[in-house]
Amino acid sequence: MSVNAFAGLIENGLGDAAGYVLPIKPLARIPAGRRNVSTNSQDSGIANFRSSIWPLRRKRLYLIGGDSPLGLRLPLAWWPWVAREDAEDEHARDPFESRNDLPAGKSSGTRKTKKSAKPLSKDYDPREVVHTALCVEVRSGLLHVFLPPVALLEDFVDLIAAIETTASKLKLKIRLEGYTPPSDPRLKDFKITPDPGVIEVNIHPAASWPQLVENTWTLYEEARLTRLGAEKFMLDGRHTGTGGGNHIVLGAATPADSPCLRRPDLLMSLITYWQNHPALSYLFSGMFIGPTSQAPRVDEARHEGLSELEIAFQQMAERLKPGEETLAPWLVDRLLRNLLIDLSGSTHRAEFCIDKLYSPDSTTGRLGLLEFRGFEMPPHAQMSLLQMLLIRALIARFWKQPYQSNLKRWGTELHDRYMLPHYVAQDMRDVVLDLQRAGYAFEFDWFAAFFEFRFPRYGSVVYNGIEIELRQAIEPWHVLGEEVGAGGTARYVDSSVERMQVKLRHMNDTRHVLTCNGRPLPLSPTGVRGEYVAGLRYRAWRPPSGLHPTIEVHTPLVFDLVDTWSGRSVGGCTYHVSHPGGLNSERFPINANEAESRRVSRFWNHGHTPGQMHVRREGRNPDYPLTLDLRRAPEAWMEGVAGVASEASPAEQAAQSQQ
C-alpha cells in the first residue's frame, strides 16, 4: 500500500466500512439430458444461489492491506477448508457436452429464498461455509461490483441479470469487475493482455471470411487510433515486427465440429506440407527462429524426430482412413502430443500447437483448437488477411484431397538454402503454383510485401553491366548457456551474427569473381543465365558474452568484383552495420523516413579495393555450400571437388603457361 493510500485510510477513519460482502455460490444444476419438462427455477433463467454466514473471529471482517479491489483482499485463508478427501467433487463441464440455448439475459423478478442463512453451530461442517462472495464497494465515486468465480455460463448470466435488474430499479450506475465468465462455445469474447513491450489481443473467432475481414480491419484501425502499431524500427533503421505473434487458431463453433478432430488426416497433411515447404515457416516468422524459438519446425528440434513422426503417421493411416471422418478423436492427441514439441518438451512452443486440441489434462485442453504459431504480426491488415487466406486455401485443398508425401531430410540444407530470400521465394512460388493447379486463384505477386518486409534490400550497384545486389537474410540465434544475472540465472541469446544474400546478374562466371573482404563468395547459379546467388555470415557486433568471443567484428564489408583476366577489381560496394561516421543514435527512429535515412547511410556504392588483386582459391563448406562464413578459416581447395571459382595465384599461372 502506498503512503498516500494509507494516509487516506487514516483520514477517512479506519472503523468505517470499506464495502459489503455477500457469500454466494450457485446451486447444482440438472444436466440438460436428464430433464424432461422445465419446471425448476434453474431452467427458467432465475438466479438460484445459496449463501452462508462466515465464521468471523471478530464482529467485523477486516481486509488484507492494499489498494486492490475488495474481492482480491478477502482473508479467505482464515476460513475452514475441507480436506481433499472429504471435498465434494466439482467437475468442469465437458466441452463435448450438448448445451441448450442461453436464457434471455433478463431476470424475471426477485425470488426470495425460503430459508435464511442460520448462524453456524460450534461443531459445524466446513462444507457449509461458502468461500466465494459477491463484493460491493464505492471507489472514485462509482459503485463497483466484484463478481465471484462460477463454473457454468448459465449461472454467470443469471448473476449478471440479477445485478442489472437491481441496478435498474435503484437507478445506479455500476462497474463490473472480478472474475471473467467461464469458457463456453456459446460465448464470444476477446481478451487484451499486457505483455513485455506489446499488448496481446485475442480476438473472437470468425465464422466466415467477411466476418474475419471485418474483425481484422477493425483491430488494426482501433490500434492505429490509440497510437499502437504492429511494426517498429531498430536503432540501425531496420524495419521489423514488434515481436508479437499473429498466431492463427483453427477450430469450430463446438469442439466436436473441429476439422482436425473430425478429419485427423487434415492435420497430417498440414504438418507434411509445412515440412516440405520451408518458405511457409520462414517467410512469415519473426527475427528469432530455430530450435529454441517460440515456434520451431518439427525437423529443427531432434534429428530423430522425423523418423518418429513417420511412425506416428503410419499409425494414423492404419486406424484413421484419409478423407473419412473418425469417431476416435483422442488418437490425434495420443499420437502427436509428444512429437509436436520443442527441445525442452513444451507442447506450447511448437509450430503446430495442439495443447488445446484434445488434451486429457483438463477440459480447457479439449477445445478442438489447432494453433499456427509460426506467424508474426505483419504491419498491415491486408498482409495479415493474406496469411489467413493462405491457410484457409490450404485447409480447403487438403479437405478435398489429403496431401500425401514423404517427409524430407533437409539436414543442414534447411539453414543454408532457406535462409536466403531467393530460395524462400522459389519455394513460395511452388506453393502458389500448387494452389493454382488445385483451382485456387492465388498470385505470387501478392506476397511481394512480405519479401520486402522480411528481406529488405540494402543496396545495389552496376559495374560493366554486372549488377550486385545485397539483401538481408535470416540468421538463427543461438541460446547461450546459463549465466548469473542481476535477477538470477539467465540464458542470453547471441544475435551478433548476421547473414545477407548477395545476388549477381549478367555475370560471366569464367571471368569474374565476387569477393568480400578479400575472400571469394560461393556463387551458385539460379537457373537464369548470368544470375548467381550466395549467402554471407559475419559478426556484426561484439557482445560482452556470446559465441566465439575471440572473433573480431568483420565490418565494414567490402565487396569487389574482380576481373580475373586483368587481376583487378572493376568496382564494388561497402556495407556498414552502423553509421560509417560513428554517428550512432541512442534513440529509435520516430518514423519510416528517419529509419530509411539510417539504412541508406550504411550502404556505399563505392569503396572497392584498388590495385592488383590475387584471390586465393577456397573450397566450399560441405555442410553449408551456399554460404561463406567469415568466422571460419578458408576451406582447403581439393581438385575435382566443387569449390569457389577464383583467380589462380601467380605460381599457378606460371605452371599453366609452361604446360
XYZ file of C-alpha atoms in Angstrom, residues 37-588:
552
model
C -40.013 -30.575 -18.675
C -38.553 -27.342 -17.404
C -40.278 -26.965 -14.057
C -37.274 -25.981 -11.967
C -36.471 -22.333 -11.475
C -32.915 -23.169 -12.537
C -34.182 -23.745 -16.079
C -36.225 -20.550 -16.255
C -33.331 -18.092 -16.047
C -33.925 -17.112 -12.383
C -30.776 -16.880 -10.295
C -30.514 -19.811 -7.864
C -27.700 -19.455 -5.356
C -27.035 -20.322 -1.738
C -25.203 -18.392 0.927
C -23.710 -18.966 4.354
C -22.522 -16.964 7.335
C -18.770 -16.697 7.638
C -17.232 -17.732 10.982
C -15.690 -14.387 11.932
C -13.298 -14.238 14.835
C -14.377 -10.654 15.456
C -17.583 -8.799 14.787
C -16.217 -7.223 11.628
C -14.453 -8.577 8.567
C -11.064 -6.924 8.110
C -9.497 -6.877 4.654
C -5.919 -7.566 3.737
C -3.986 -4.319 3.318
C -3.661 -2.847 -0.154
C -5.443 -0.760 -2.732
C -6.684 -3.605 -4.940
C -10.409 -4.289 -5.414
C -12.219 -5.545 -2.351
C -12.730 -9.031 -3.814
C -8.984 -9.589 -4.056
C -8.306 -8.694 -0.409
C -10.639 -11.096 1.390
C -8.919 -13.100 4.153
C -10.140 -16.429 2.762
C -7.255 -18.290 4.388
C -8.966 -17.744 7.760
C -11.991 -19.833 6.840
C -12.076 -23.574 7.429
C -11.243 -25.576 4.342
C -12.458 -29.078 3.623
C -9.913 -31.864 3.480
C -9.182 -33.034 -0.033
C -10.636 -36.495 0.561
C -13.839 -35.020 2.029
C -14.368 -32.314 -0.587
C -17.324 -32.530 -2.918
C -16.317 -33.267 -6.477
C -16.914 -30.305 -8.766
C -16.196 -31.453 -12.278
C -15.895 -28.879 -15.014
C -18.312 -29.147 -17.880
C -17.217 -31.418 -20.696
C -16.551 -29.355 -23.843
C -18.320 -32.043 -25.904
C -21.485 -31.888 -23.778
C -24.635 -30.695 -25.538
C -25.849 -27.281 -24.434
C -29.218 -25.581 -24.507
C -29.766 -22.002 -25.558
C -28.833 -19.393 -23.006
C -31.607 -17.613 -21.087
C -32.806 -14.279 -22.372
C -30.440 -12.458 -20.035
C -33.161 -10.625 -18.110
C -34.200 -11.577 -14.635
C -37.901 -12.485 -14.392
C -38.134 -10.966 -10.962
C -36.744 -11.216 -7.490
C -37.001 -14.546 -5.819
C -36.870 -14.783 -2.056
C -35.319 -17.851 -0.546
C -37.490 -19.957 1.686
C -34.796 -20.327 4.292
C -32.443 -17.690 5.618
C -28.848 -18.475 6.432
C -28.568 -19.696 10.010
C -25.634 -18.964 12.310
C -23.044 -21.713 12.339
C -23.001 -24.040 15.328
C -19.856 -24.815 17.260
C -19.414 -28.190 15.564
C -20.407 -27.071 12.056
C -19.408 -28.903 8.901
C -16.702 -26.974 6.989
C -18.528 -27.825 3.773
C -21.326 -25.497 4.854
C -19.034 -22.461 4.506
C -19.179 -20.759 1.096
C -15.766 -19.479 0.045
C -16.828 -17.304 -2.895
C -18.516 -13.937 -2.453
C -20.079 -11.020 -4.280
C -18.372 -7.809 -3.157
C -19.686 -4.262 -3.458
C -17.707 -1.104 -2.749
C -17.562 2.544 -3.775
C -14.317 3.690 -5.409
C -13.716 7.018 -7.106
C -17.379 7.916 -6.716
C -18.629 4.836 -8.601
C -20.200 1.623 -7.297
C -18.006 -1.376 -8.132
C -19.399 -4.923 -8.079
C -16.815 -7.706 -7.827
C -18.062 -10.941 -9.443
C -17.162 -14.304 -7.872
C -15.943 -17.252 -9.956
C -18.641 -19.584 -11.294
C -18.270 -22.832 -13.223
C -21.254 -22.580 -15.583
C -22.113 -19.856 -18.039
C -25.810 -20.125 -17.132
C -25.006 -19.179 -13.529
C -22.928 -16.243 -14.726
C -25.785 -14.990 -16.925
C -28.255 -15.351 -14.046
C -25.965 -13.420 -11.730
C -25.443 -10.609 -14.246
C -29.201 -10.418 -14.881
C -29.943 -10.100 -11.160
C -27.324 -7.356 -10.769
C -28.649 -5.427 -13.762
C -32.234 -5.680 -12.530
C -31.262 -4.403 -9.089
C -29.178 -1.544 -10.506
C -32.021 -0.574 -12.848
C -34.578 -0.414 -10.043
C -32.231 1.600 -7.845
C -31.181 3.776 -10.819
C -27.499 3.273 -10.042
C -24.532 3.236 -12.375
C -22.254 0.322 -11.612
C -18.947 -1.044 -12.862
C -18.410 -4.795 -13.024
C -15.052 -6.323 -12.139
C -13.700 -9.570 -10.806
C -13.706 -12.981 -12.421
C -14.485 -13.477 -16.097
C -17.222 -15.810 -17.321
C -16.290 -19.477 -17.796
C -15.203 -20.683 -21.204
C -18.173 -21.728 -23.297
C -18.665 -22.093 -27.064
C -21.887 -20.075 -26.831
C -19.974 -17.042 -25.582
C -17.949 -14.793 -27.856
C -15.212 -12.830 -26.160
C -11.889 -11.164 -26.851
C -9.062 -10.621 -24.421
C -6.472 -7.866 -24.066
C -3.372 -8.831 -22.095
C -0.269 -6.685 -21.450
C 2.956 -8.424 -22.450
C 6.529 -7.124 -22.221
C 6.769 -4.488 -24.932
C 3.479 -5.361 -26.644
C -0.238 -5.629 -25.950
C -1.660 -9.049 -26.767
C -5.152 -9.029 -28.286
C -7.038 -12.308 -28.704
C -9.971 -11.511 -30.963
C -13.123 -13.582 -31.105
C -13.446 -16.306 -33.751
C -14.965 -15.650 -37.142
C -17.397 -17.987 -38.847
C -16.944 -16.578 -42.365
C -14.419 -14.736 -44.488
C -16.330 -11.395 -44.496
C -16.509 -11.524 -40.699
C -12.786 -12.257 -40.483
C -12.022 -9.321 -42.776
C -14.150 -7.001 -40.654
C -12.518 -8.168 -37.406
C -9.002 -7.715 -38.777
C -9.586 -4.256 -40.234
C -11.302 -3.140 -37.030
C -8.392 -4.389 -34.906
C -5.757 -2.558 -36.961
C -7.818 0.634 -37.143
C -8.543 0.728 -33.414
C -4.863 0.114 -32.705
C -3.909 2.995 -35.010
C -6.337 5.340 -33.296
C -4.700 4.547 -29.949
C -1.217 5.156 -31.453
C -0.308 1.474 -31.475
C 1.199 -0.459 -34.362
C 2.454 -3.887 -35.370
C 5.850 -2.630 -36.555
C 8.920 -0.968 -35.154
C 12.305 0.330 -36.282
C 15.616 -0.777 -34.841
C 18.409 1.609 -33.940
C 20.103 0.985 -37.282
C 16.858 1.688 -39.155
C 15.830 -1.887 -39.867
C 12.078 -2.333 -40.298
C 10.845 -5.261 -38.188
C 7.777 -6.509 -36.416
C 7.038 -5.817 -32.785
C 7.857 -9.399 -31.837
C 4.235 -10.233 -31.147
C 2.852 -13.356 -32.755
C -0.002 -13.338 -35.245
C -0.995 -16.804 -34.097
C -3.877 -18.192 -36.131
C -6.211 -20.627 -34.368
C -8.259 -23.164 -36.307
C -11.350 -24.639 -34.712
C -15.144 -24.740 -34.942
C -18.248 -23.469 -33.159
C -18.045 -26.518 -30.876
C -15.094 -28.843 -30.198
C -16.994 -31.761 -31.710
C -17.076 -29.947 -35.072
C -13.332 -29.246 -35.115
C -11.958 -30.147 -38.566
C -8.756 -31.552 -37.067
C -10.746 -33.914 -34.819
C -13.237 -34.935 -37.490
C -10.533 -35.421 -40.104
C -7.149 -36.107 -38.459
C -5.641 -36.552 -41.912
C -6.060 -32.769 -42.315
C -3.553 -32.148 -39.530
C -1.213 -34.750 -41.013
C -1.446 -33.006 -44.408
C -0.673 -29.594 -42.881
C 2.359 -30.874 -40.973
C 3.766 -32.670 -44.013
C 3.165 -29.741 -46.359
C 4.851 -27.261 -43.994
C 7.790 -29.616 -43.588
C 8.180 -29.974 -47.364
C 7.967 -26.203 -47.922
C 10.279 -24.293 -45.533
C 9.127 -20.977 -47.025
C 5.890 -21.333 -45.058
C 7.949 -21.429 -41.855
C 10.388 -18.597 -42.556
C 8.615 -16.028 -44.740
C 6.034 -15.092 -42.095
C 8.130 -15.639 -38.955
C 9.811 -13.159 -36.666
C 13.501 -12.449 -36.173
C 14.037 -15.298 -33.697
C 13.839 -18.667 -35.425
C 15.431 -22.051 -34.896
C 15.178 -24.951 -32.443
C 14.968 -22.710 -29.359
C 12.484 -20.209 -30.786
C 8.810 -19.824 -29.931
C 7.721 -21.942 -32.900
C 10.399 -24.439 -34.039
C 9.744 -26.670 -37.023
C 9.248 -30.394 -36.497
C 12.694 -31.035 -38.022
C 14.574 -28.378 -36.040
C 14.374 -29.931 -32.579
C 15.613 -33.529 -32.698
C 17.333 -35.356 -35.555
C 15.265 -38.497 -34.953
C 12.035 -36.500 -34.741
C 11.140 -37.076 -38.387
C 11.555 -40.835 -38.057
C 9.283 -40.898 -35.016
C 6.792 -38.646 -36.812
C 6.681 -41.053 -39.757
C 5.822 -43.903 -37.392
C 3.008 -41.814 -35.904
C 1.696 -41.061 -39.401
C 1.728 -44.778 -40.199
C -0.312 -45.480 -37.082
C -2.775 -42.767 -38.043
C -3.112 -44.181 -41.556
C -3.843 -47.667 -40.190
C -6.548 -46.543 -37.754
C -7.892 -43.420 -39.486
C -8.727 -43.580 -43.157
C -7.744 -40.445 -45.084
C -10.729 -38.473 -46.312
C -13.162 -40.044 -43.838
C -14.382 -38.708 -40.506
C -13.406 -40.598 -37.363
C -15.137 -41.448 -34.104
C -11.857 -41.633 -32.174
C -10.643 -38.004 -31.927
C -8.365 -38.765 -28.997
C -5.953 -40.660 -31.245
C -4.674 -37.412 -32.724
C -3.506 -36.170 -29.341
C -2.099 -39.508 -28.239
C -0.059 -39.988 -31.418
C 1.269 -36.449 -31.935
C 1.397 -34.859 -28.480
C 4.956 -35.991 -27.732
C 6.257 -35.112 -31.199
C 4.972 -31.573 -31.779
C 7.219 -30.095 -29.087
C 10.380 -28.040 -28.697
C 13.732 -29.113 -27.270
C 12.508 -28.841 -23.680
C 9.350 -30.879 -24.334
C 6.925 -27.956 -24.287
C 3.806 -28.648 -26.349
C 3.018 -24.931 -26.437
C 6.241 -23.812 -28.124
C 5.765 -25.592 -31.432
C 4.953 -24.550 -34.974
C 1.768 -26.614 -34.744
C 0.465 -26.329 -31.183
C -2.124 -28.972 -30.209
C -2.205 -28.465 -26.437
C -5.844 -27.316 -26.783
C -6.898 -29.878 -29.356
C -7.800 -32.944 -27.271
C -5.609 -32.905 -24.196
C -6.710 -35.284 -21.408
C -5.305 -32.991 -18.716
C -8.273 -30.627 -18.409
C -11.472 -29.534 -20.079
C -9.767 -26.393 -21.387
C -7.388 -28.666 -23.292
C -10.200 -30.388 -25.216
C -11.400 -27.446 -27.268
C -10.553 -28.845 -30.700
C -8.142 -25.975 -31.470
C -5.028 -26.056 -33.627
C -2.730 -23.047 -33.258
C -0.341 -21.932 -36.003
C 2.436 -20.234 -34.018
C 4.915 -19.572 -36.825
C 3.363 -16.240 -37.863
C 4.488 -12.811 -36.714
C 2.150 -9.829 -36.657
C 2.594 -8.051 -40.015
C 2.467 -4.248 -40.190
C -0.696 -4.011 -42.322
C -4.157 -5.549 -42.134
C -4.047 -6.772 -45.735
C -0.849 -8.695 -45.025
C -2.475 -10.347 -42.025
C -5.523 -11.261 -44.101
C -3.287 -12.793 -46.762
C -1.757 -15.097 -44.149
C -5.199 -16.273 -43.095
C -6.369 -16.591 -46.689
C -3.380 -18.826 -47.417
C -4.223 -21.098 -44.511
C -7.906 -21.221 -45.482
C -6.981 -22.186 -49.051
C -4.604 -24.941 -47.916
C -7.187 -26.323 -45.485
C -9.829 -26.385 -48.228
C -7.385 -28.098 -50.578
C -6.401 -30.786 -48.091
C -10.015 -31.332 -47.030
C -10.866 -32.259 -50.616
C -7.655 -34.116 -51.352
C -5.299 -35.122 -48.491
C -1.653 -34.290 -49.093
C 0.419 -37.455 -49.254
C 4.170 -37.092 -49.469
C 7.262 -38.233 -47.641
C 8.978 -36.107 -45.021
C 12.180 -34.650 -46.445
C 15.501 -34.845 -44.611
C 16.755 -31.332 -45.148
C 19.686 -31.598 -42.778
C 21.960 -28.559 -42.801
C 20.416 -27.500 -46.126
C 17.472 -26.128 -44.163
C 19.589 -23.408 -42.508
C 21.802 -22.926 -45.544
C 19.493 -22.686 -48.551
C 16.271 -21.432 -46.973
C 17.851 -18.624 -45.000
C 18.309 -16.792 -48.305
C 15.393 -14.840 -49.820
C 15.994 -16.224 -53.320
C 15.295 -19.813 -52.295
C 12.426 -18.807 -50.000
C 10.816 -17.060 -52.976
C 11.485 -20.068 -55.158
C 9.764 -22.371 -52.681
C 6.865 -19.958 -52.152
C 6.335 -19.824 -55.904
C 5.922 -23.616 -55.855
C 3.244 -23.264 -53.150
C 1.349 -20.715 -55.241
C 1.549 -22.913 -58.345
C 0.282 -25.855 -56.323
C -2.740 -23.842 -55.191
C -3.384 -22.657 -58.727
C -3.384 -26.229 -60.011
C -5.889 -27.096 -57.277
C -8.242 -24.357 -58.514
C -7.408 -21.508 -56.112
C -6.658 -18.187 -57.814
C -3.526 -17.221 -55.873
C -0.846 -14.941 -57.288
C 2.802 -14.879 -56.283
C 2.877 -11.072 -56.514
C 0.526 -10.912 -53.526
C 3.474 -11.869 -51.295
C 5.798 -9.119 -52.566
C 5.144 -7.020 -49.449
C 6.219 -9.918 -47.224
C 9.501 -10.365 -49.111
C 10.329 -6.656 -48.914
C 9.443 -6.607 -45.210
C 11.270 -9.829 -44.325
C 14.247 -9.364 -46.684
C 14.822 -5.630 -47.230
C 17.300 -4.565 -49.882
C 20.445 -2.895 -48.590
C 21.509 -1.521 -51.963
C 22.759 -2.400 -55.434
C 25.459 -1.262 -57.861
C 26.217 -1.960 -61.532
C 29.727 -2.268 -62.994
C 30.473 -3.334 -66.568
C 26.853 -4.395 -66.938
C 27.029 -6.675 -63.869
C 24.585 -5.886 -61.052
C 25.465 -6.613 -57.404
C 22.502 -6.643 -55.019
C 22.694 -7.006 -51.227
C 19.658 -8.149 -49.228
C 19.055 -9.063 -45.628
C 18.789 -12.784 -44.973
C 17.663 -14.849 -41.985
C 20.031 -15.857 -39.220
C 19.012 -18.250 -36.408
C 20.019 -17.045 -32.983
C 21.787 -19.352 -30.555
C 20.675 -19.586 -26.947
C 23.751 -19.457 -24.723
C 24.475 -21.292 -21.516
C 23.220 -20.187 -18.149
C 24.797 -17.129 -16.590
C 24.208 -15.311 -13.342
C 22.456 -12.025 -13.992
C 21.082 -9.228 -11.846
C 17.758 -11.016 -11.357
C 19.159 -14.526 -11.013
C 20.153 -17.166 -13.527
C 19.577 -16.165 -17.148
C 20.204 -17.531 -20.639
C 21.107 -14.914 -23.209
C 20.668 -15.042 -26.969
C 23.620 -14.356 -29.273
C 22.351 -12.072 -32.033
C 25.778 -10.741 -33.001
C 25.991 -12.852 -36.170
C 24.056 -11.645 -39.190
C 23.507 -13.009 -42.664
C 22.936 -11.378 -46.018
C 22.274 -12.554 -49.543
C 24.450 -11.416 -52.433
C 22.956 -11.769 -55.911
C 24.722 -11.047 -59.187
C 23.055 -10.608 -62.553
C 24.578 -10.695 -66.070
C 27.891 -12.094 -64.829
C 30.371 -14.208 -66.761
C 31.395 -16.920 -64.305
C 34.562 -17.761 -66.239
C 35.912 -14.243 -65.957
C 34.591 -12.525 -62.833
C 34.778 -13.366 -59.138
C 32.987 -11.553 -56.310
C 34.873 -11.240 -53.025
C 34.025 -9.929 -49.577
C 36.932 -8.637 -47.514
C 39.242 -10.460 -49.914
C 37.550 -13.872 -49.752
C 35.611 -15.297 -52.738
C 31.894 -15.897 -52.300
C 30.469 -19.373 -53.135
C 28.276 -18.201 -56.008
C 25.675 -20.705 -57.198
C 23.658 -20.430 -60.426
C 19.935 -19.747 -60.033
C 18.820 -21.201 -63.362
C 18.685 -17.791 -65.026
C 21.526 -17.101 -67.429
C 24.191 -14.961 -65.802
C 22.468 -14.888 -62.386
C 24.211 -16.183 -59.255
C 23.452 -16.070 -55.550
C 25.426 -16.651 -52.337
C 24.990 -16.259 -48.600
C 27.341 -14.424 -46.254
C 27.607 -14.792 -42.487
C 29.594 -12.275 -40.478
C 29.975 -10.899 -36.971
C 28.156 -7.588 -36.880
C 28.974 -6.567 -33.326
C 30.827 -7.956 -30.339
C 28.679 -8.585 -27.255
C 30.212 -8.994 -23.807
C 29.011 -12.600 -23.783
C 28.500 -14.684 -26.898
C 29.754 -17.465 -29.105
C 33.457 -17.311 -30.043
C 34.359 -14.190 -28.035
C 37.834 -14.011 -29.611
C 36.499 -13.332 -33.129
C 36.548 -9.671 -34.060
C 33.859 -7.747 -35.918
C 34.067 -8.223 -39.697
C 32.517 -4.943 -40.748
C 32.713 -2.896 -42.838
C 32.130 -5.447 -45.570
C 33.969 -4.501 -48.757
C 32.722 -6.246 -51.902
C 34.940 -6.400 -55.004
C 34.006 -7.561 -58.484
C 37.333 -8.990 -59.619
C 38.194 -9.400 -63.284
C 40.408 -12.481 -63.344
C 41.718 -11.617 -66.803
C 43.266 -8.367 -65.580
C 43.648 -9.271 -61.904
C 41.945 -6.068 -60.760
C 38.696 -5.050 -59.126
C 36.428 -3.333 -61.640
C 34.193 -1.955 -58.865
C 32.380 -2.801 -55.688
C 30.438 -1.508 -52.718
C 30.707 -1.270 -48.943
C 28.218 -2.195 -46.248
C 28.309 -0.912 -42.648
C 26.222 -2.288 -39.782
C 26.224 1.135 -38.105
C 26.722 4.717 -39.186
C 30.049 4.860 -41.084
C 30.920 8.176 -39.465
C 30.310 6.930 -35.949
C 27.094 8.948 -35.529
C 25.205 6.106 -33.888
C 21.898 7.244 -32.491
C 20.867 6.329 -28.973
C 17.152 6.602 -29.711
C 14.912 4.699 -32.079
